[in-house]
Amino acid sequence: MFRQTQDQSLRPLTTAHLAQTMSLLVLSNQELHDRVITELSSNPALELLDERICPGCHKPLSSAGPCPVCSRQVEGEEPIVFLSPRDSYRPSRKRTLEDQPLDQEPAAPEDLSVYVMRQLAADLKPEDRNVAVYILASLDEDGFLTSPPPYIAQATRSSLPQVMRVIDLIYKADPVGLATDGPRQTLLVQLDQLGEGEEPHCELARQLLRESFSELGRREYDKIALILGISPAAVKEAAAFIHDNLNPYPARAYWGSGRQPQPGDSNVYHTPDVMISRNPSVNDGPLMVEIFSSISGWLRVNPLFRQAMPEANEEQSDEWSEHLEKANLFVKCIQQRNNTMQRLMGLLVSQQSDFILEGARFLIPMTRAQIAGEIGVHESTISRAVANKSVAMPNGRIIPLAKFFDRSLSVRDRIKEIVENESKPLTDDVIASLLQEEGIKIARRTVAKYRAVEGILPARLRGARKLSQAA
DNA sequence: CTATGGCACGGATT
DNA sequence: AATCCGTGCCATAG
């Protein structure tokens, strides 16, 4: 279920066209967004429309192709589909507690306020919009408010309840706990979002945050225990729970994990370029692919500019036609890019549906070259299309698109399972022969390599770990 | 002596 | 042409 803008590729391509399509293809959607913005501001022949009006009946058009109302065909040099804000990505709340993906690669960094704003768009009343913008813009780098709510109300000429309402919405958006007055409140908000009472530690954790936050920061667990009259062990457990599941600095958060920032990690937000989801209304329904853009609206060559061309005087003429040509090229290139991405994703979901739905084990090894052959483009095109992109899977995980082409993923997954279920530590040799019986023939040395990739300790050390766990 | 990690080589992939 | 990947050989730690 994705909109296909086929047939574009039948048009003859100039070398300039090809070159630019390539350079656009490597970009992640976020980077493309920036690119479009600069192009728009430097080229008067381009325009971005909020919505597209059918030239026939003057009703807004929502998708490519003929007008649904008067079925008039809109001519071809026209716009590219950009998704409406409604389609923008919203992470599910659940993910916060799930085990964290170790496999994330740096994806497109995005301005935090833009990201949050997009989530808010649907829930926000029109009159609250500028309040939200103001608040998000004035957050400091840790994601905290820089001025108290009454001040914000004054600055935005709104009421205090209004401001509080917006702040409450921002609390709940991802990353959870933004726009608080400090780490303590952030942690409390995150605690609320985790779901009531499910966790036995929640209540105690809440109490710790409320009543002995400063002691908590200094790790004076014994002192806290004394004050609150609880066992030091319980305090430590609750502290560990907070540490593991909450993040006092929401603006430094990561996708899918409440982990604390660690040195060496890059503080990057992961916004997927593509989302694969299953239609929730239909059981076992088809997989849907959405390709995101951080711009909504329609990009096209400004028809007025085109009409004005003949009126240009001598010295303008050259410049204008250059603009026009560039604009035309740009639009076509982006169309081309979208087209390639759509066809690529279409092929991936149909061939790897087991992997998408069931997990890493079911990834069928494939190479970019194969895909290129099936689509009928050059291999380097697929390479570029795959590079720097991330995909949100139906289960909410965000993975690099390149993972689809990881030849050893399924084997590594199998090894992981073998190790998890082993009763006593198995050596690499044994694991290798086990895999052999399953028809997977790899060398012992390779098992060792995969173990390393997965962060699994060697057999000897695994033994030690189990002993200490038992004790 | 056994299990593992380092290095480097050759073939495949990009 | 550059890079990645699986593997064999060898040194080393236990």
XYZ file of C-alpha atoms in Angstrom, chain A residues 19-202:
184
model
C 24.400 13.187 -11.346
C 22.046 15.160 -9.192
C 19.704 12.253 -8.607
C 22.674 10.343 -7.298
C 23.731 13.087 -4.977
C 20.204 13.394 -3.619
C 19.802 9.679 -3.225
C 22.540 9.294 -0.633
C 20.983 11.879 1.598
C 18.832 10.853 4.497
C 15.449 12.485 4.568
C 16.596 14.964 7.125
C 19.533 15.980 4.984
C 17.254 16.199 2.011
C 15.030 18.490 3.986
C 17.895 20.915 4.499
C 18.791 20.627 0.884
C 15.263 21.476 -0.196
C 15.193 24.455 2.106
C 18.383 25.928 0.725
C 17.247 25.248 -2.801
C 13.936 26.959 -2.132
C 15.591 30.015 -0.713
C 18.096 30.341 -3.505
C 15.879 29.601 -6.454
C 12.845 31.788 -7.084
C 11.539 29.375 -9.681
C 10.774 26.796 -7.022
C 7.794 26.980 -4.790
C 6.434 24.977 -1.920
C 2.693 24.695 -1.541
C 0.910 23.759 1.636
C -1.655 21.955 -0.366
C -2.202 21.396 -3.995
C -5.244 22.826 -5.628
C -6.784 21.018 -8.547
C -6.739 23.373 -11.502
C -10.105 21.983 -12.592
C -12.376 22.107 -9.593
C -10.183 24.020 -7.130
C -10.465 21.386 -4.462
C -7.360 20.427 -2.529
C -5.608 17.334 -3.793
C -4.262 14.910 -1.268
C -2.199 12.606 -3.388
C -0.514 12.266 -6.707
C -2.397 11.275 -9.821
C -5.660 12.503 -11.205
C -7.952 14.669 -9.156
C -10.363 12.483 -7.190
C -13.193 14.937 -7.549
C -13.167 15.930 -11.185
C -10.674 13.261 -12.258
C -8.737 15.776 -14.210
C -5.181 14.703 -14.820
C -2.638 17.067 -13.433
C 0.201 17.501 -15.788
C 3.406 15.642 -15.336
C 6.191 18.041 -14.726
C 4.387 18.606 -11.479
C 5.089 18.169 -7.887
C 6.471 15.523 -5.674
C 4.584 13.932 -2.923
C 5.560 15.107 0.473
C 3.818 13.511 3.369
C 1.494 15.542 5.456
C 2.464 16.160 9.077
C -0.219 13.737 10.129
C 1.868 10.939 8.698
C 4.942 11.854 10.594
C 6.467 9.312 12.825
C 5.295 8.727 16.333
C 7.161 6.297 18.510
C 5.143 4.064 20.750
C 5.555 4.697 24.402
C 6.186 1.075 25.223
C 9.611 1.084 23.749
C 11.073 2.920 26.703
C 11.308 -0.196 28.813
C 12.331 -2.668 26.190
C 15.854 -3.884 25.916
C 17.874 -1.515 23.942
C 19.041 -2.102 20.440
C 22.790 -2.249 20.327
C 22.710 -2.169 16.629
C 21.899 1.423 16.007
C 24.005 3.329 13.626
C 24.063 7.061 13.630
C 21.086 8.254 11.682
C 19.902 11.645 10.702
C 20.245 14.199 13.438
C 17.196 16.349 13.711
C 16.464 19.495 15.505
C 14.748 18.455 18.694
C 12.089 21.121 18.652
C 11.063 20.242 15.114
C 10.830 16.616 16.036
C 8.642 17.266 19.048
C 6.551 19.792 17.190
C 5.690 17.228 14.589
C 4.401 14.856 17.234
C 2.364 17.586 18.793
C 0.814 18.811 15.598
C -2.258 16.620 15.806
C -3.087 17.219 19.476
C -2.375 20.893 19.571
C -5.126 23.435 19.479
C -4.420 26.175 16.982
C -4.215 28.827 19.662
C -1.637 26.771 21.571
C 0.642 26.442 18.634
C 2.780 29.476 19.147
C 3.029 28.706 22.840
C 4.460 25.304 22.015
C 6.856 26.784 19.537
C 8.012 29.335 22.065
C 8.550 26.735 24.770
C 10.412 24.341 22.532
C 12.598 27.087 21.175
C 13.570 28.265 24.626
C 14.592 24.894 26.056
C 18.209 24.669 27.076
C 20.494 21.998 25.745
C 19.443 19.498 28.371
C 15.802 19.967 27.508
C 14.818 22.026 30.539
C 12.750 25.155 30.702
C 14.822 28.282 30.919
C 12.066 30.396 32.355
C 9.141 29.650 34.680
C 5.669 29.070 33.184
C 4.155 32.390 34.324
C 6.894 34.182 32.445
C 6.192 32.103 29.360
C 2.529 32.961 29.598
C 3.418 36.617 29.649
C 5.869 36.360 26.796
C 3.419 34.552 24.558
C 0.443 36.613 25.658
C -1.427 33.558 26.794
C -2.892 32.305 30.049
C -1.065 30.225 32.599
C -3.463 27.273 32.297
C -2.882 27.354 28.579
C 0.874 27.183 29.053
C 0.549 24.350 31.539
C -1.640 22.455 29.114
C 0.979 22.699 26.415
C 3.780 21.761 28.768
C 1.827 18.707 29.763
C 1.577 17.670 26.123
C 5.292 18.137 25.662
C 5.936 15.988 28.729
C 4.257 13.095 27.054
C 5.901 13.443 23.699
C 9.069 11.620 22.912
C 11.579 12.045 24.452
C 9.498 11.874 27.587
C 10.148 14.448 30.238
C 11.091 17.440 28.169
C 10.301 20.963 29.310
C 10.581 20.335 33.017
C 12.397 22.591 35.439
C 15.178 20.122 36.122
C 16.314 16.503 36.326
C 14.158 15.705 39.312
C 10.909 16.634 37.688
C 11.962 14.980 34.460
C 12.503 11.711 36.257
C 9.129 11.985 37.939
C 7.380 12.628 34.660
C 9.115 9.670 33.071
C 8.107 7.543 36.004
C 4.478 8.493 35.439
C 4.738 7.566 31.801
C 6.133 4.133 32.510
C 2.712 2.865 33.411
C 1.221 2.759 36.842
C 2.164 0.186 39.364
C 3.412 -2.417 36.934
C 6.855 -2.060 38.352
C 7.207 -2.820 42.034
C 10.007 -0.275 42.200
C 7.921 2.582 40.905
